[in-house]
C-alpha cells in the first residue's frame, strides 16, 4: 500500500468507524455523545479532503479507491446502529425506517458489486450518490447532537416535579440550567436530523435503483 496523505486520511476514517461505538463503551454520556460527534465530523471532513488531495496531487491509487467507499459505508452503518440502539426506548419508526432503507441499500449494492466482480466498474459513483452520502453525514451529525441536548435537559431537570419543570419552561421560575435552550435544541436537532435522514433515504432508493438498472445487462441469463 502506498502511504500518501490521501490514503492515510482514508485509513484513519476507516478506523474511526468502530471508534464511534468505543466512545459509548468507555465514556458516560454526554461525553460519549460529544466525542462521537467530534470523531464523526472529523471523519466526514476527511472524506472530502482525501479525495480532493488525491486528485489535486495526482496521488490516486487503487487501494485508496477501494477503501474510500468502504470507510464511508462503515461510518454510516455504525453511526446508524448507535443512533437506533440508543433510541431503543422510543423506537420511533421515523428513525428506524429510513435507517433500514439506508442499511438495506448499502448491503444490496455491496453484494451487487461483489457479484459483478471485474465489471463492477460499470457502477461508478454518481453525483447523486455523493449528495446522498453528504445528506447521510449531515443528518447523522445532527442526530448525534440531539443526544447531547437531550442528556443535558434530562440532567438539568433531574429531581424536578412536573409543575416546577413547567414553571421553568414557561418563564415563571428562573431557568438556571438553560432547560428551555436545551429543550429547543433537542426538538429542532431531532426534527431537522430526521428530515435530512428521510431525504438521504429517498436518495438512497433512487441511487440503489440506478445501480440495479446499470447492472441488469450483466445479470441476464445467456
XYZ file of C-alpha atoms in Angstrom:
222
model
C 0.000 0.000 0.000
C 1.257 3.458 -0.917
C 1.227 5.605 2.238
C 0.500 9.051 0.827
C -1.567 11.604 2.745
C -4.912 10.873 0.985
C -4.580 7.152 1.774
C -3.613 7.868 5.388
C -6.727 10.034 5.798
C -8.862 7.260 4.298
C -7.424 4.646 6.662
C -7.941 6.951 9.656
C -11.573 7.432 8.597
C -11.975 3.665 8.336
C -10.559 3.211 11.854
C -12.805 5.993 13.166
C -15.928 3.992 12.270
C -15.634 1.401 15.079
C -14.257 4.197 17.248
C -17.779 5.664 17.374
C -19.025 2.609 19.255
C -15.952 2.602 21.510
C -16.848 6.131 22.656
C -20.093 4.828 24.157
C -18.294 1.830 25.659
C -15.661 3.747 27.624
C -17.302 7.124 28.304
C -20.512 8.163 30.029
C -22.996 10.476 28.399
C -22.903 13.296 27.369
C -19.114 12.901 26.956
C -19.635 9.875 24.713
C -22.052 11.889 22.544
C -19.589 14.779 22.309
C -16.613 12.556 21.439
C -18.661 10.576 18.904
C -19.904 13.795 17.290
C -16.394 15.258 17.057
C -14.997 11.980 15.711
C -17.792 11.661 13.155
C -17.433 15.281 11.960
C -13.656 14.897 11.681
C -14.078 11.735 9.614
C -16.722 13.388 7.414
C -14.359 16.302 6.707
C -11.525 13.953 5.744
C -13.962 12.266 3.329
C -13.825 15.423 1.235
C -10.139 16.186 1.768
C -8.703 12.796 0.864
C -10.465 12.707 -2.498
C -9.643 16.348 -3.246
C -5.961 15.942 -2.346
C -5.646 12.684 -4.273
C -6.908 14.397 -7.431
C -5.040 17.673 -6.875
C -1.707 15.967 -6.156
C -2.297 13.163 -8.672
C -1.942 10.577 -5.913
C -4.988 8.455 -6.749
C -4.318 4.769 -6.018
C -6.250 1.532 -6.381
C -6.175 0.870 -2.631
C -7.497 4.362 -1.957
C -10.298 3.929 -4.482
C -11.201 0.631 -2.813
C -11.043 1.817 0.811
C -12.805 5.165 0.348
C -16.378 3.839 -0.204
C -15.816 1.142 2.442
C -14.882 3.803 5.002
C -17.970 5.837 4.093
C -20.282 2.851 4.440
C -18.678 1.745 7.717
C -19.117 5.222 9.216
C -22.769 5.438 8.188
C -23.705 1.875 9.180
C -22.086 2.002 12.630
C -23.401 5.502 13.349
C -26.960 4.474 12.433
C -26.614 1.361 14.583
C -25.640 3.546 17.550
C -28.448 6.050 16.972
C -31.113 3.350 16.682
C -29.679 1.446 19.637
C -29.681 4.449 21.954
C -33.172 5.461 20.863
C -34.485 1.964 21.669
C -36.664 3.346 24.462
C -38.526 5.451 21.883
C -38.288 3.054 18.897
C -39.838 5.631 16.632
C -40.441 4.322 13.098
C -39.491 7.782 11.811
C -35.880 6.890 12.655
C -35.906 3.123 12.190
C -37.492 3.120 8.701
C -35.032 5.443 6.915
C -32.142 3.765 8.742
C -33.403 0.387 7.500
C -33.655 1.669 3.923
C -30.103 3.025 4.038
C -28.645 -0.141 5.560
C -30.510 -2.385 3.094
C -29.279 -0.377 0.130
C -25.663 -0.452 1.300
C -25.779 -4.244 1.715
C -27.589 -4.707 -1.617
C -25.207 -2.554 -3.664
C -22.145 -4.078 -1.973
C -23.426 -7.558 -2.829
C -24.136 -6.437 -6.374
C -20.608 -5.113 -6.789
C -19.136 -8.317 -5.353
C -21.147 -10.492 -7.747
C -20.254 -8.407 -10.792
C -16.548 -8.673 -9.985
C -14.459 -7.273 -12.839
C -17.411 -5.492 -14.468
C -18.309 -3.665 -11.239
C -16.668 -0.622 -12.804
C -19.957 -0.046 -14.613
C -21.414 1.011 -11.238
C -19.464 4.232 -10.968
C -20.314 6.676 -8.171
C -22.658 9.360 -9.491
C -23.081 12.951 -8.321
C -26.457 11.995 -6.852
C -24.762 9.250 -4.830
C -22.319 11.833 -3.471
C -25.243 14.060 -2.471
C -26.773 11.019 -0.791
C -23.622 10.456 1.243
C -23.479 14.144 2.189
C -27.114 14.105 3.357
C -26.423 10.984 5.423
C -23.366 12.520 7.083
C -25.104 15.801 7.943
C -28.233 14.036 9.228
C -26.244 11.683 11.447
C -24.136 14.528 12.868
C -27.275 16.497 13.761
C -28.891 13.426 15.342
C -25.767 12.895 17.450
C -26.137 16.484 18.683
C -29.722 15.717 19.703
C -28.405 13.190 22.210
C -26.244 15.919 23.757
C -29.174 18.327 24.141
C -31.390 15.548 25.498
C -28.893 14.440 28.110
C -28.291 17.981 29.380
C -32.038 18.597 29.558
C -32.682 15.386 31.496
C -29.824 16.001 33.921
C -30.767 19.665 34.397
C -34.382 18.783 35.204
C -33.465 15.803 37.391
C -35.447 15.867 40.632
C -37.957 18.459 39.429
C -41.642 17.641 39.603
C -43.846 18.275 36.574
C -45.235 21.538 37.941
C -41.814 23.031 38.688
C -40.494 21.993 35.290
C -43.495 23.594 33.598
C -42.913 26.827 35.507
C -39.262 26.888 34.457
C -40.129 26.274 30.802
C -42.855 28.943 30.814
C -40.580 31.535 32.440
C -42.337 31.711 35.796
C -39.176 30.453 37.506
C -35.659 31.494 36.546
C -34.078 28.983 34.167
C -30.724 28.456 35.898
C -29.743 25.366 33.882
C -30.744 26.549 30.402
C -33.521 23.966 30.191
C -35.529 25.886 27.616
C -32.499 26.207 25.354
C -31.684 22.503 25.725
C -35.308 21.556 25.039
C -35.397 23.705 21.893
C -32.082 22.241 20.749
C -33.324 18.707 21.387
C -36.561 19.345 19.484
C -35.088 21.036 16.415
C -31.987 18.852 16.091
C -34.271 15.818 16.223
C -36.681 17.207 13.613
C -34.028 18.519 11.227
C -31.934 15.358 11.609
C -34.927 13.138 10.795
C -35.940 15.282 7.812
C -32.427 15.045 6.395
C -32.285 11.311 7.106
C -35.519 10.802 5.147
C -34.076 12.864 2.292
C -30.957 10.694 2.418
C -33.121 7.534 2.443
C -35.006 8.787 -0.628
C -31.749 9.493 -2.467
C -30.564 6.072 -1.321
C -33.514 4.386 -3.008
C -33.013 6.360 -6.216
C -29.288 5.625 -6.453
C -29.851 1.986 -5.491
C -32.342 1.583 -8.336
C -29.898 3.324 -10.699
C -27.150 0.838 -9.784
C -29.530 -2.086 -10.292
C -30.611 -0.732 -13.701
C -26.982 -0.428 -14.818
C -26.202 -3.927 -13.561
C -29.201 -5.636 -15.218
C -27.474 -6.303 -18.586
C -24.830 -8.289 -16.692
C -27.416 -10.271 -14.732
C -29.382 -11.629 -17.682
C -29.192 -15.334 -18.448
C -27.374 -16.181 -21.682
